[in-house]
XYZ file of C-alpha atoms in Angstrom:
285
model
C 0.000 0.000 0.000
C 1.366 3.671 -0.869
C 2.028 5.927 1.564
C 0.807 9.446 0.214
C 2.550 12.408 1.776
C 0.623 15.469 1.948
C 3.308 17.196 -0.179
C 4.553 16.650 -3.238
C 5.373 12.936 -2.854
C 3.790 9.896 -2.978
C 6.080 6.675 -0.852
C 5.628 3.734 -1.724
C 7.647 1.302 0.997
C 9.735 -1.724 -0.419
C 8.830 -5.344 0.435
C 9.933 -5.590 4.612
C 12.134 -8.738 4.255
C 13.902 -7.548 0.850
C 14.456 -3.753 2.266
C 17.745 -2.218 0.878
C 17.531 0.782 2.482
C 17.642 2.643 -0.879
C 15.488 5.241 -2.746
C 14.206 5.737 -6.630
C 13.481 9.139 -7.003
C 10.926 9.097 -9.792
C 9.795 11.949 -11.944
C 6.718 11.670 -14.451
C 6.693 12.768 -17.820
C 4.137 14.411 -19.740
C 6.087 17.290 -21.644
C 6.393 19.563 -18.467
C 3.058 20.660 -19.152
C 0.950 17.654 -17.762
C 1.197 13.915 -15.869
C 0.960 13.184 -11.850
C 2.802 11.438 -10.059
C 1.142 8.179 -9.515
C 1.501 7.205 -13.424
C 3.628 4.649 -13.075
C 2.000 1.086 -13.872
C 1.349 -0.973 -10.514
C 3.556 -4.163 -11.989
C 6.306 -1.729 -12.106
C 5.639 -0.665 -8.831
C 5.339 -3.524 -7.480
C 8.610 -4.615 -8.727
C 10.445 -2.212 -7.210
C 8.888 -2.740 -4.250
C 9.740 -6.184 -4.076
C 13.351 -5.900 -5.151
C 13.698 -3.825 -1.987
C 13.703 -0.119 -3.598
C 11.716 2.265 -1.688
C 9.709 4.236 -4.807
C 9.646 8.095 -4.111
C 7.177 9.421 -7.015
C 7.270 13.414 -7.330
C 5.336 16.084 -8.756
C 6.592 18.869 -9.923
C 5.071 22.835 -11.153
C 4.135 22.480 -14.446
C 4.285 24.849 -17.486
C 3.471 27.347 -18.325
C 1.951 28.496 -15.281
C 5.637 27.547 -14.018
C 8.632 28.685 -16.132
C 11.240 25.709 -16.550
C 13.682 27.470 -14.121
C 11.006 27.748 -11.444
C 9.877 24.273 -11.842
C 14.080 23.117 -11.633
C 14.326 25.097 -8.551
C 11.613 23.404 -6.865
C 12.527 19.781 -7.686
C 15.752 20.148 -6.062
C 14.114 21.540 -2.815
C 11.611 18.683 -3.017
C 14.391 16.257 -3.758
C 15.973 17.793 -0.514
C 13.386 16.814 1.387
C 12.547 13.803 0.142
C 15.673 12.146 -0.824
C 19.105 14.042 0.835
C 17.949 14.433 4.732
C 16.677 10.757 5.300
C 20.345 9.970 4.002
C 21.784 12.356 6.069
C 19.909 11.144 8.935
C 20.818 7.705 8.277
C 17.259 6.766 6.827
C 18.405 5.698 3.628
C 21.696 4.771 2.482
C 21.446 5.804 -1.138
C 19.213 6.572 -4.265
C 18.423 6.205 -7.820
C 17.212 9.115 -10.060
C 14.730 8.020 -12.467
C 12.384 9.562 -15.057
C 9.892 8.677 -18.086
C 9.761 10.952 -20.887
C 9.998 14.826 -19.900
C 10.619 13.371 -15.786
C 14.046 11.376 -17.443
C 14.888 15.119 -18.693
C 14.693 16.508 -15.592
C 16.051 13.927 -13.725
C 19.116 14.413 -16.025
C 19.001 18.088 -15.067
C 18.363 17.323 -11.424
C 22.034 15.367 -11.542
C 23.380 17.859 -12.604
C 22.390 20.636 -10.070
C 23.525 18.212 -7.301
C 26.808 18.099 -8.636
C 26.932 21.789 -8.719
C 25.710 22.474 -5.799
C 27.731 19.807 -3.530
C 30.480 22.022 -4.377
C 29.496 24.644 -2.457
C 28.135 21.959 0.803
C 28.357 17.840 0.988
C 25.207 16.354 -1.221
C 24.588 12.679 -1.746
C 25.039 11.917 -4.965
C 22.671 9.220 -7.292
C 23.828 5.837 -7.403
C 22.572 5.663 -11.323
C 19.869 7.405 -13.597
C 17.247 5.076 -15.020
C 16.362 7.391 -18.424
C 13.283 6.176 -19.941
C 12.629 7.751 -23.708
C 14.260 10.824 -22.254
C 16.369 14.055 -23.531
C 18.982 15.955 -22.633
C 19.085 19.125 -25.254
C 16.371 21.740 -25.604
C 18.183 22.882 -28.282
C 17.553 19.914 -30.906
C 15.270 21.295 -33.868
C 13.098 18.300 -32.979
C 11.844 20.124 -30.224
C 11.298 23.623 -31.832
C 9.734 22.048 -35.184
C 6.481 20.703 -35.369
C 6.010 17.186 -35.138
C 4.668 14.979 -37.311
C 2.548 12.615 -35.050
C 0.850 16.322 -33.801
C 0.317 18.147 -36.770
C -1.820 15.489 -37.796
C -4.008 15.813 -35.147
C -7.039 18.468 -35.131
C -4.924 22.004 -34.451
C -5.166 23.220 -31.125
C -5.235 27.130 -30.957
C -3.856 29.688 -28.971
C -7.302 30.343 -27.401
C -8.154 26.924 -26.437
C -4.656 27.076 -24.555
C -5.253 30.002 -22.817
C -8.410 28.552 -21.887
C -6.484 26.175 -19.773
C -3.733 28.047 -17.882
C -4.733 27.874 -14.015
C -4.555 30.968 -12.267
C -2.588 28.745 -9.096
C 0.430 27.452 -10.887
C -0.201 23.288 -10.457
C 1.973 20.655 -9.602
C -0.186 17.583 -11.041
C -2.245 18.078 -14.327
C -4.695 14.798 -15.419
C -3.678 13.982 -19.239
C -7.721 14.607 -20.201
C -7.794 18.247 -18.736
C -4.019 19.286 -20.173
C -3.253 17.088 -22.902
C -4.073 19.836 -25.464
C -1.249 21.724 -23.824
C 1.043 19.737 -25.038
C -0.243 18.729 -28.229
C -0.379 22.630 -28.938
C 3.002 22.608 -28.017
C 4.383 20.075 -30.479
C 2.005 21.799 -33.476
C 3.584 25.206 -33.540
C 6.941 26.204 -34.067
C 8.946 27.235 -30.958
C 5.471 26.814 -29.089
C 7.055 23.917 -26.440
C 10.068 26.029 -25.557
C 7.790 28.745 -25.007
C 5.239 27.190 -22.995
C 9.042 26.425 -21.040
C 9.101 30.103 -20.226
C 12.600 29.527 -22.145
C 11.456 33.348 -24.093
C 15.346 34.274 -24.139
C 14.692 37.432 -21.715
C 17.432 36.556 -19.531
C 20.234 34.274 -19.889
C 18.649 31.467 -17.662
C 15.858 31.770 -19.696
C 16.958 29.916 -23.068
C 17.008 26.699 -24.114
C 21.236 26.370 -23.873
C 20.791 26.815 -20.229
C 18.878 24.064 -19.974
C 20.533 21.391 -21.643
C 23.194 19.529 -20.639
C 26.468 19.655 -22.429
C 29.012 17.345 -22.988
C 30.887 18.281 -19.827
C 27.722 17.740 -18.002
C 26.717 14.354 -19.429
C 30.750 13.065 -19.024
C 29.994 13.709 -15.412
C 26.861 12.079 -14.809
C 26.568 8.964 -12.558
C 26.233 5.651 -14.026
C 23.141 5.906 -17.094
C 20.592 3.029 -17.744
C 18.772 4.877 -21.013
C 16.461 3.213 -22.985
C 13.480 3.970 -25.892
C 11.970 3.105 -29.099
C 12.830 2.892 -32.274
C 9.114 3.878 -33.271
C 8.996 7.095 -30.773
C 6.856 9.274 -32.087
C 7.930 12.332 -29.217
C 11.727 12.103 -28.798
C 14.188 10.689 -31.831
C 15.838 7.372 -31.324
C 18.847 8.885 -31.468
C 18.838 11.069 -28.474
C 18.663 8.350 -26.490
C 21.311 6.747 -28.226
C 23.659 10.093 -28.254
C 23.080 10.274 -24.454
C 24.353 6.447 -24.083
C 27.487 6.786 -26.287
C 28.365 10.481 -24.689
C 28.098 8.940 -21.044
C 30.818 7.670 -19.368
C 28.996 4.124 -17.737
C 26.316 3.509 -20.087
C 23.733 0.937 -20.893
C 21.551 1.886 -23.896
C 18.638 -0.920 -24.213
C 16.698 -0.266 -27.557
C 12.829 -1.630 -27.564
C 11.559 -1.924 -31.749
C 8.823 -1.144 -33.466
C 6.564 0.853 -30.295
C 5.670 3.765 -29.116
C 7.421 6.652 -27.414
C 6.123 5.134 -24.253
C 6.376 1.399 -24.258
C 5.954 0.613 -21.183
C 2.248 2.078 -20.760
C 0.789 -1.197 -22.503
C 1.389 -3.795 -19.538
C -0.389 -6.105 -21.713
C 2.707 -6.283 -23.398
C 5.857 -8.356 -21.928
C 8.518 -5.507 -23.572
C 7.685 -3.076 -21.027
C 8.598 -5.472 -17.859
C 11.926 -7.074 -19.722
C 13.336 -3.689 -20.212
C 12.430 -2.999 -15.843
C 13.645 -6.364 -15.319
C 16.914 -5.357 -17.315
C 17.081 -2.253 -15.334
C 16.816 -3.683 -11.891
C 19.278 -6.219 -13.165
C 21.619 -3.062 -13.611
C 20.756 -1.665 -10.048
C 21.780 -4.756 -8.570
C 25.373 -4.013 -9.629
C 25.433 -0.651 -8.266
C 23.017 -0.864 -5.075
């Protein structure tokens, strides 16, 4: 049974007799515009939980009632929280960063802002990243050029989106009441980055601050990345660029299915991939 903080959190204890006394950190996707943070599908849950992980599942502010640097900023606080002080206390001994979609983006960006920081004061740092059909650079014309799989769909206007901006910046957004968000988003030029609040007004505000480099991804802990070669979101090959660029990589490549495999649990590919994934946390747990 989850445990449901009243925060930003939902805790989801491992199996008693299999505890390892360490964290996954999980972030949602959902283009940073939508998703909550219960999304994940109960076998997956349940397999974490009974390989011993204890599952931390965040929310986050979304856009664009959040910009992107606002919604950074309060990840790492929540992450803080969550995460750091039960290791510092001696409540954990270590953690996992992992993310589906837009969550394995900012997981990625997460790592890097506790590298940064723990210059500056002592921060535990991730034992891997588990980057499900993730990215790593806002500044790849795939996400500034309409896409394909969207502009197919019936247009979603600037009206209709403005229709749906909250006047209380949110932190979980249901798929049916902000889907259209995001499909706006991938239909117009620039639109996504945008929505980011990445307008170019200041220098934090553009899409080069917010991807990682090279020196940031040579410095990342230990990377499990994996996607589809039919993703209709995010290329193939950013996945695969990611993997090669990463010092300790494992790049595990699923054919033929959607940007989201895993959703489908009628399907066995989603739970080989977790199964090759928790095989890969065994090594470093």
């Amino acid at each position: 049974m989850a445990d449901t903080n009243a925060g930003l959190t939902t805790v989801v204890p491992p199996r008693a007799e299999a505890d390892r006394r360490i964290a996954v950190f999980y972030l949602h996707g959902g283009g940073l515009v939508y998703g909550e943070r219960d999304d994940l599908p109960a076998p997956y849950v349940r397999a974490f939980a009974d390989a011993g992980y204890t599952l931390v599942c965040a929310d986050y502010p979304l856009a664009p009632e959040s910009a992107l640097p606002e919604t950074a900023e309060a990840l790492f606080s929540c992450w803080e929280d969550a995460i750091a002080r039960p290791i510092q206390a001696g409540e954990l001994d270590g953690y996992f960063l992992f993310g589906r979609s837009a969550g394995a983006y900012l997981a990625l960006v997460l790592a890097r802002e506790i590298r940064r920081r723990a210059a500056e004061a002592p921060l535990p740092q991730p034992l891997g990243i588990l980057s499900f059909y993730g990215y790593y650079d806002l500044t790849d014309p795939a996400f500034r050029e309409p896409a394909k799989a969207y502009t197919a769909l019936p247009e979603v206007s600037p009206a209709t989106v403005a229709g749906m901006v909250r006047d209380v910046p949110p932190t979980s957004g249901p798929k049916p009441l902000r889907y259209g968000l995001y499909v706006y988003a991938r239909q117009h030029e620039g639109a996504w980055l945008d929505l980011m609040g990445l307008d170019g007004t200041s220098s934090e505000r553009t899409p080069e601050a917010w991807s990682l480099t090279a020196e940031d991804i040579a410095q990342l802990p230990p990377l499990f990345a994996t996607a589809s070669s039919g993703d209709e979101d995010v290329p193939l090959r950013i996945s695969k660029t990611l993997a090669r660029l990463a010092p300790n990589a494992v790049m595990k490549t699923v054919y033929y299915l959607p940007h989201d495999f895993d959703r489908d649990v009628t399907d066995a590919t989603g739970m080989q991939v977790y199964r090759q994934a928790l095989s890969w946390m065994e090594q470093r747990a």
